[in-house]
Coordinates of C-alpha atoms in Angstrom, one line a residue:
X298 CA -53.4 -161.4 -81.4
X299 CA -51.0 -163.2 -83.9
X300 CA -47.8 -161.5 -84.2
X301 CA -48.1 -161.0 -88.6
X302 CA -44.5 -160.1 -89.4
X303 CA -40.8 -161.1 -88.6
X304 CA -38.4 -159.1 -90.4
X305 CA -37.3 -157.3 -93.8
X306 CA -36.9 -160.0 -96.1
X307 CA -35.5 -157.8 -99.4
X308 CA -36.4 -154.7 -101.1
X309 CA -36.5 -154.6 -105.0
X310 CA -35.8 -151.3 -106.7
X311 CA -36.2 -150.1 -110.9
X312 CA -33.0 -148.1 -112.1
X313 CA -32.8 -147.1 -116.0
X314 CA -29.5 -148.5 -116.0
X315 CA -29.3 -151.9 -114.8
X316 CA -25.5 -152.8 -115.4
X317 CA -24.4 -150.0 -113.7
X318 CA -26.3 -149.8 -110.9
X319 CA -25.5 -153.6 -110.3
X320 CA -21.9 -152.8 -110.6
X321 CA -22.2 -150.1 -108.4
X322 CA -23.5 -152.2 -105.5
X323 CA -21.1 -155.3 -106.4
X324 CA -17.8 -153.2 -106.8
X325 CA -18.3 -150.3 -104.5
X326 CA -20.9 -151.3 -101.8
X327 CA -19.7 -155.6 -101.7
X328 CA -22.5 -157.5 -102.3
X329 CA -22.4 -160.2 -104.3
X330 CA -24.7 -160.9 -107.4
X331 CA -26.7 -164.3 -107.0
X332 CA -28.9 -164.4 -110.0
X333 CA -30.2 -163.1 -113.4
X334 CA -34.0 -164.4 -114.1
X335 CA -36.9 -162.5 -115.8
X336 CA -34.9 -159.3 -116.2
X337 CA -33.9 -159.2 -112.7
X338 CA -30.5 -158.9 -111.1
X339 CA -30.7 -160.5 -107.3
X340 CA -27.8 -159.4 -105.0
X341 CA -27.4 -160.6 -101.6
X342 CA -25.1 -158.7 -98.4
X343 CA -22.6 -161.1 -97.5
X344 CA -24.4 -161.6 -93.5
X345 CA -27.7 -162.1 -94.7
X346 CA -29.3 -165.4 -94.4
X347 CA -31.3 -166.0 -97.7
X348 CA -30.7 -165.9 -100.9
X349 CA -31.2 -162.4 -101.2
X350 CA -31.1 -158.9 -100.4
X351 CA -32.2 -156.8 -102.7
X352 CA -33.3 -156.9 -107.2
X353 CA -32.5 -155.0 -109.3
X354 CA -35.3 -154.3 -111.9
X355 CA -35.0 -152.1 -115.3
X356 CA -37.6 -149.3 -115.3
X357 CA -37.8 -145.7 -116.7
X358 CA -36.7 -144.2 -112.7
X359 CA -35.2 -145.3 -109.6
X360 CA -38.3 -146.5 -108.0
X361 CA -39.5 -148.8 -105.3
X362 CA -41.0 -152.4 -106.8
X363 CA -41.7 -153.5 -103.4
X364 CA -40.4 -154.1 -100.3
X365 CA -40.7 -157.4 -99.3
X366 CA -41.5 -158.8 -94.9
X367 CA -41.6 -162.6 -93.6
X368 CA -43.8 -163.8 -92.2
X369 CA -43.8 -165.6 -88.2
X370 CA -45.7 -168.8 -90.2
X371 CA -47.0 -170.1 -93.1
X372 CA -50.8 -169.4 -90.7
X373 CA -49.8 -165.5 -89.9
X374 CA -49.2 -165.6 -93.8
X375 CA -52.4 -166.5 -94.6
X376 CA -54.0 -164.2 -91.8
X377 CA -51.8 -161.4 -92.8
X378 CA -53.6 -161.8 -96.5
X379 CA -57.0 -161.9 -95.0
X380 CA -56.8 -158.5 -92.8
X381 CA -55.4 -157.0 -95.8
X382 CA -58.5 -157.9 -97.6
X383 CA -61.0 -157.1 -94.5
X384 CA -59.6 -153.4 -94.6
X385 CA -60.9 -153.5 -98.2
X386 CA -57.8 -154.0 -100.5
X387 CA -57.5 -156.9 -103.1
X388 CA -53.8 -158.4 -103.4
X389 CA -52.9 -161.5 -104.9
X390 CA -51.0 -164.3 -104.7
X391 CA -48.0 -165.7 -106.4
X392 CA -45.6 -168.1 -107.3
X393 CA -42.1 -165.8 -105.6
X394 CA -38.1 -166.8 -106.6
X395 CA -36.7 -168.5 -103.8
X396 CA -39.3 -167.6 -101.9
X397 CA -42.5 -169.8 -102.6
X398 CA -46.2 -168.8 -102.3
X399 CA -46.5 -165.1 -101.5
X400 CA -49.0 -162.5 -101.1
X401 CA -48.1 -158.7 -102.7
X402 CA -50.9 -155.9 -102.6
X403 CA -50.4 -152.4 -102.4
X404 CA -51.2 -150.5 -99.4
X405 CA -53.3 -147.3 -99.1
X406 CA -50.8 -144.8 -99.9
X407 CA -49.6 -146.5 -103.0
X408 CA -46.7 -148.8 -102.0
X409 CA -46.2 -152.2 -103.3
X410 CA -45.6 -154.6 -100.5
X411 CA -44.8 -158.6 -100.6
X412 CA -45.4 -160.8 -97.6
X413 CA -43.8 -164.5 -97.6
X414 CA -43.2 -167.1 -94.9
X415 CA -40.9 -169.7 -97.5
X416 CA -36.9 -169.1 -97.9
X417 CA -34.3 -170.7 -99.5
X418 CA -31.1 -170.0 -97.2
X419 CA -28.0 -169.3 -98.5
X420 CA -25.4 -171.9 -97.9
X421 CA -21.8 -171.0 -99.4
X422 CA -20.1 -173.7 -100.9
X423 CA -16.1 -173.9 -101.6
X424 CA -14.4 -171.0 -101.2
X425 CA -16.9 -168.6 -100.2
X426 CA -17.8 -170.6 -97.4
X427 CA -17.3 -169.4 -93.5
X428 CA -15.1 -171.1 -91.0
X429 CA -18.1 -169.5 -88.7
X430 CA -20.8 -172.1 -88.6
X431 CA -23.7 -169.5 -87.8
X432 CA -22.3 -167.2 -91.2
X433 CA -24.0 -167.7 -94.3
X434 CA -21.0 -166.5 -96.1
X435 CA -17.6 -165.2 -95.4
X436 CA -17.5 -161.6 -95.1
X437 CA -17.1 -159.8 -98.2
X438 CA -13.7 -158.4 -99.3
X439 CA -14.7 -154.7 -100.2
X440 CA -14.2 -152.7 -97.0
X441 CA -17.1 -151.8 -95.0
X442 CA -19.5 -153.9 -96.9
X443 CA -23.0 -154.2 -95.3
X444 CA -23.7 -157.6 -93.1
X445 CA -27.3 -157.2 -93.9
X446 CA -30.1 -155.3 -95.3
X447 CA -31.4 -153.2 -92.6
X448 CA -34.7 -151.4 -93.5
X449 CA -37.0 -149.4 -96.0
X450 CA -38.4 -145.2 -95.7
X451 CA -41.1 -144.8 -98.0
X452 CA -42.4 -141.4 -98.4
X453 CA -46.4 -141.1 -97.6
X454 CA -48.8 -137.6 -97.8
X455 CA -49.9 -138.6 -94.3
X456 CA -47.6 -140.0 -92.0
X457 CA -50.2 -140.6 -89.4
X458 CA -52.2 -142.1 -91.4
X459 CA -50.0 -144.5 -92.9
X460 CA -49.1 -145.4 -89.3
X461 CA -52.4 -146.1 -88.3
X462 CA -53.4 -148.5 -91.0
X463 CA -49.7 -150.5 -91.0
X464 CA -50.6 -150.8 -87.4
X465 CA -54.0 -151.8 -87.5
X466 CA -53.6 -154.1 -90.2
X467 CA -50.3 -155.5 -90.2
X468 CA -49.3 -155.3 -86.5
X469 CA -46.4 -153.2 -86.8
X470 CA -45.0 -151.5 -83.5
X471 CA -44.9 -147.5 -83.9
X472 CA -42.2 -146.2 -82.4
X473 CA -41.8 -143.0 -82.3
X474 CA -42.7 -139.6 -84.7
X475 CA -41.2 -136.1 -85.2
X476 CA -43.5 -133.3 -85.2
X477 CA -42.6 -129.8 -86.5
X478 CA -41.9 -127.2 -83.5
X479 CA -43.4 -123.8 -85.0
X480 CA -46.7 -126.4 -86.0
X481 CA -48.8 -129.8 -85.3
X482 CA -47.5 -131.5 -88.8
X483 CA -46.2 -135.5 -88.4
X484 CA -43.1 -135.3 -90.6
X485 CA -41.4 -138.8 -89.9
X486 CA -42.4 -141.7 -88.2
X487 CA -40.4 -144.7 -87.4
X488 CA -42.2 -148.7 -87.3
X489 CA -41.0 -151.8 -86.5
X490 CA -42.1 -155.9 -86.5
X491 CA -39.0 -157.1 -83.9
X492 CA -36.9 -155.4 -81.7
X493 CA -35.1 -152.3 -83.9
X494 CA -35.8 -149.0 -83.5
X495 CA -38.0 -149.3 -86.9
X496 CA -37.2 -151.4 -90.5
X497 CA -39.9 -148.9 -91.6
X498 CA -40.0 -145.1 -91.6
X499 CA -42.5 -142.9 -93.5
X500 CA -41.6 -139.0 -94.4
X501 CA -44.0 -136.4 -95.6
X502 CA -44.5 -136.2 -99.3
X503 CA -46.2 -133.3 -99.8
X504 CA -46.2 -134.4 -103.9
X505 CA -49.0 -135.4 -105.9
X506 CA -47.0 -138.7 -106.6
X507 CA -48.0 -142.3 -104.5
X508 CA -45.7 -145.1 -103.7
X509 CA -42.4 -143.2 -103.0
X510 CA -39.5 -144.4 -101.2
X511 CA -37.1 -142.3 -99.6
X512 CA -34.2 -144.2 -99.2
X513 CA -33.4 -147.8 -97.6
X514 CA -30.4 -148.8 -95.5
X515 CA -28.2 -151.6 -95.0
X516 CA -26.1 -152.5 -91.5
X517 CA -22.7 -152.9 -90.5
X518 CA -21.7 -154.4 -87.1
X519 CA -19.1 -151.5 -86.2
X520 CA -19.3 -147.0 -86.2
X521 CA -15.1 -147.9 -87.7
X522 CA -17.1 -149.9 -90.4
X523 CA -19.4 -147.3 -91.1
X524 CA -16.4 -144.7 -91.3
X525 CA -14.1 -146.9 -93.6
X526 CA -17.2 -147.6 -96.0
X527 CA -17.7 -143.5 -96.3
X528 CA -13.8 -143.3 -96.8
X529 CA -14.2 -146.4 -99.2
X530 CA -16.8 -144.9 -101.6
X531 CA -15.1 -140.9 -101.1
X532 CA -12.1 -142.3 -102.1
X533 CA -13.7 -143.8 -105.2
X534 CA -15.8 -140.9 -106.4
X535 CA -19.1 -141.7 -104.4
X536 CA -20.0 -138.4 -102.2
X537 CA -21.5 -138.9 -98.9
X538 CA -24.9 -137.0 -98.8
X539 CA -25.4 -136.5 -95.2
X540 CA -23.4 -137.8 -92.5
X541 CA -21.4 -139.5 -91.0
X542 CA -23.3 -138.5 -87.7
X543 CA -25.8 -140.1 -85.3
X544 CA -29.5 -139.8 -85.5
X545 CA -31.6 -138.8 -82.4
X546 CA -34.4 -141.4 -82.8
X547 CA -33.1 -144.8 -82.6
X548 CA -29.4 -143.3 -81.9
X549 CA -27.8 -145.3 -85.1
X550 CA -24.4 -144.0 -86.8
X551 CA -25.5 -143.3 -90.1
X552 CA -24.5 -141.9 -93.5
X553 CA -26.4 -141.3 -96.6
X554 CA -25.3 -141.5 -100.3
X555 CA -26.7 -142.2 -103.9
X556 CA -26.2 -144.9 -106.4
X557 CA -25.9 -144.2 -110.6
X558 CA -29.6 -144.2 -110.7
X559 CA -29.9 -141.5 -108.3
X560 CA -31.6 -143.8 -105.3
X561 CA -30.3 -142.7 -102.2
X562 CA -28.9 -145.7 -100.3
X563 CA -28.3 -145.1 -96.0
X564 CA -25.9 -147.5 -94.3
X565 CA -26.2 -147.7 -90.3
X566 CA -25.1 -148.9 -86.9
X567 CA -25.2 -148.9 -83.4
X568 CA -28.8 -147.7 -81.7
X569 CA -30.4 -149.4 -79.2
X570 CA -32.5 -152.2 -79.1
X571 CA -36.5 -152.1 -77.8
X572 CA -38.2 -155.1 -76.0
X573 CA -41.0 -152.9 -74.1
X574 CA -44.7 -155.0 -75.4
X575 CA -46.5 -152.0 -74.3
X576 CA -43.9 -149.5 -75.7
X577 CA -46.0 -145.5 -75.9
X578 CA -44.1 -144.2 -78.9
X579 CA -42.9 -140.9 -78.1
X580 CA -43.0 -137.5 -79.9
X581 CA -39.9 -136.0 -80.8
X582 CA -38.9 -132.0 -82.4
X583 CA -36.6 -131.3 -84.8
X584 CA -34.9 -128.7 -82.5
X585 CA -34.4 -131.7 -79.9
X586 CA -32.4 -133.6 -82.6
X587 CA -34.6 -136.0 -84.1
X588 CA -32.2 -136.1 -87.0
X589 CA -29.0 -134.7 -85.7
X590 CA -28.0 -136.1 -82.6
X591 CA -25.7 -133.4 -81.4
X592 CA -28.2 -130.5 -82.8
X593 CA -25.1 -129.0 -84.6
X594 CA -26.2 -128.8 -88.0
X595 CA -28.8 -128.9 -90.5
X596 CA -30.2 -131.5 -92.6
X597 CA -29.1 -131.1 -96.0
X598 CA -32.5 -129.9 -98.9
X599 CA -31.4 -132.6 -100.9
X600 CA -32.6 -135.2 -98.3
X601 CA -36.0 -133.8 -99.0
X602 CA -36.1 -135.6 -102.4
X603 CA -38.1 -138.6 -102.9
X604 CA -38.3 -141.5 -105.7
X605 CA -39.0 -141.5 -108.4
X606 CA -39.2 -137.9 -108.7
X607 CA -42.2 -135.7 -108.6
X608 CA -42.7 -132.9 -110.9
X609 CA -41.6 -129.8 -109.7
X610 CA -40.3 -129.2 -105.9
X611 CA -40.1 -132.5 -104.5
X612 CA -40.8 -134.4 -101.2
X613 CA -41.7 -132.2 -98.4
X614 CA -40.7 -128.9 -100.5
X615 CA -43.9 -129.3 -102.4
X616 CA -47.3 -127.9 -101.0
X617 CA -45.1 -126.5 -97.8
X618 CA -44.8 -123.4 -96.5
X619 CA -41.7 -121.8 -96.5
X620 CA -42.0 -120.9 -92.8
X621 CA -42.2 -125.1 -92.2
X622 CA -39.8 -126.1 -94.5
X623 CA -37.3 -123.5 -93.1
X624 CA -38.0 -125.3 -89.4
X625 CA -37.7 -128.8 -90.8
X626 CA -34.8 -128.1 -92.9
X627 CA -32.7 -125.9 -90.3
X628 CA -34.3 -126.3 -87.1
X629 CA -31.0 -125.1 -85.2
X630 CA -31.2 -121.4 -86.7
X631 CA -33.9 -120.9 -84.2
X632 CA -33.6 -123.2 -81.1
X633 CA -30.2 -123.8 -80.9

């Protein structure tokens, strides 16, 4: 079978408040704005190789536009279109900045994806250019700015299901899933097109609100990176969420914080890397540290919350019993 996808490409987010969000991710997190067209603000992280990284879009909440895969071809574009079709949903095609002919539906559970094989690549000119021929760009001078986008989590009310259909239809790899200990509920799966752990993960949204995103993550080569970037963005009024610590699937560094609008931004490193073709994802429990590594502490509620907001308790709060979200939420109180 055709492998369908390569990589992340960009993800494109609403915020109420454009300017600040935008100044916000140029002053605080070090990427650099590219553009202005049609209302959007396109910002790029200094390592990555096209012309951009993530748009910033004006809308009533912080929201997920759509997050945005290349192709392998120009043909696995045009296959990737037709399976989405033959599994009965209608996309369409489009005219993409910087990014030529593309194909954007949205998926079964409500989220807006884009598929492209085209690129413009970023090539720095004067001062901004590398003495590194392989950089796009010399690194940025805001300490522990992100090399690269890393990955989307979207929030879905079936995690299994959303992994089966991605699968099935777009060829992603599934990884690996946590499964509540006290009960047979998926709670968070991890996909991927390459070699990562995932540049996808789903949560349980227990809301009555499709498309969600959790939260998505840039990279930085180095754990001191991470650590300066969280002291970077303490130090300048930006509290860190959850983390620094190390997740238990994938085994990245990672920290968690928000932007103006609210969206909750992760930056990561380290993990491992996964070549296996015939990889069995396997079935993790919160109690053996899906989330927290060392299995020393809980996962904070507010990482529960999903965007844009639902009305009333949000994410996996609403619909749950409090039994569950007790074992999700502080899984160490009983099997420490």
């Amino acid at each position: 079978m055709i492998k369908l996808l390569s990589h992340l490409s960009y993800v494109a987010i609403t915020t109420p408040d454009v300017e600040a969000s935008v100044e916000f991710y140029k002053t605080q997190v070090g990427l650099t704005e590219v553009a202005r067209e049609d209302d959007r603000v396109y910002l790029r992280c200094w390592g990555d190789y096209y012309s951009y990284s993530v748009v910033v879009i004006e809308g009533p909440e912080p929201a997920l536009e759509t997050m945005a895969w290349r192709t392998t071809s120009a043909e696995a574009l045009e296959e990737a279109a037709k399976r989405i079709e033959a599994a009965g949903i209608q996309g369409e095609w489009f005219d993409g900045y910087k990014i030529g002919r593309a194909y954007r539906f949205t998926g079964p559970y409500g989220h807006r994806m884009t598929l492209h094989w085209d690129v413009t690549r970023h090539q720095a000119q004067g001062d901004t250019a590398s003495i590194y021929p392989d950089r796009p760009e010399k690194r940025s001078k805001v300490a522990g700015a992100p090399r690269q986008l890393d990955h989307v989590t979207i929030a879905a009310s079936d995690v299994d299901g959303f992994v089966n259909w991605y699968v099935d239809v777009l060829g992603f790899r599934f990884m690996a899933r946590t499964v509540l200990d006290e009960a047979p509920i998926s709670v968070f799966s991890v996909l991927t097109t390459n070699e990562k752990s995932h540049d996808l993960g789903i949560v349980l949204d227990s809301s009555s609100v499709a498309g969600r995103i959790n939260h998505y993550a840039f990279w930085v080569d180095t754990r001191e990176e991470l650590l300066i970037a969280a002291d970077t963005l303490m130090e300048n009024g930006t509290p860190m969420e959850y983390g620094p610590n190390i997740h238990g699937i994938g085994e990245q560094t990672f920290l968690y914080y928000r932007e103006p609008s609210t969206m909750r931004i992760e930056l990561n490193t380290g993990g491992y890397r996964n070549y296996v073709p015939d990889w069995e994802a396997q079935t993790w429990r919160p109690s053996q540290g899906s989330s927290n590594f060392y299995r020393n502490g809980s996962m904070p509620m507010s990482m529960t919350e999903s965007f844009p907001p639902a009305d009333g308790p949000s994410a996996t709060e609403e619909g749950v019993p409090d039994e569950i979200k007790d074992l999700l939420l502080n899984p160490y109180t009983q099997h420490g």
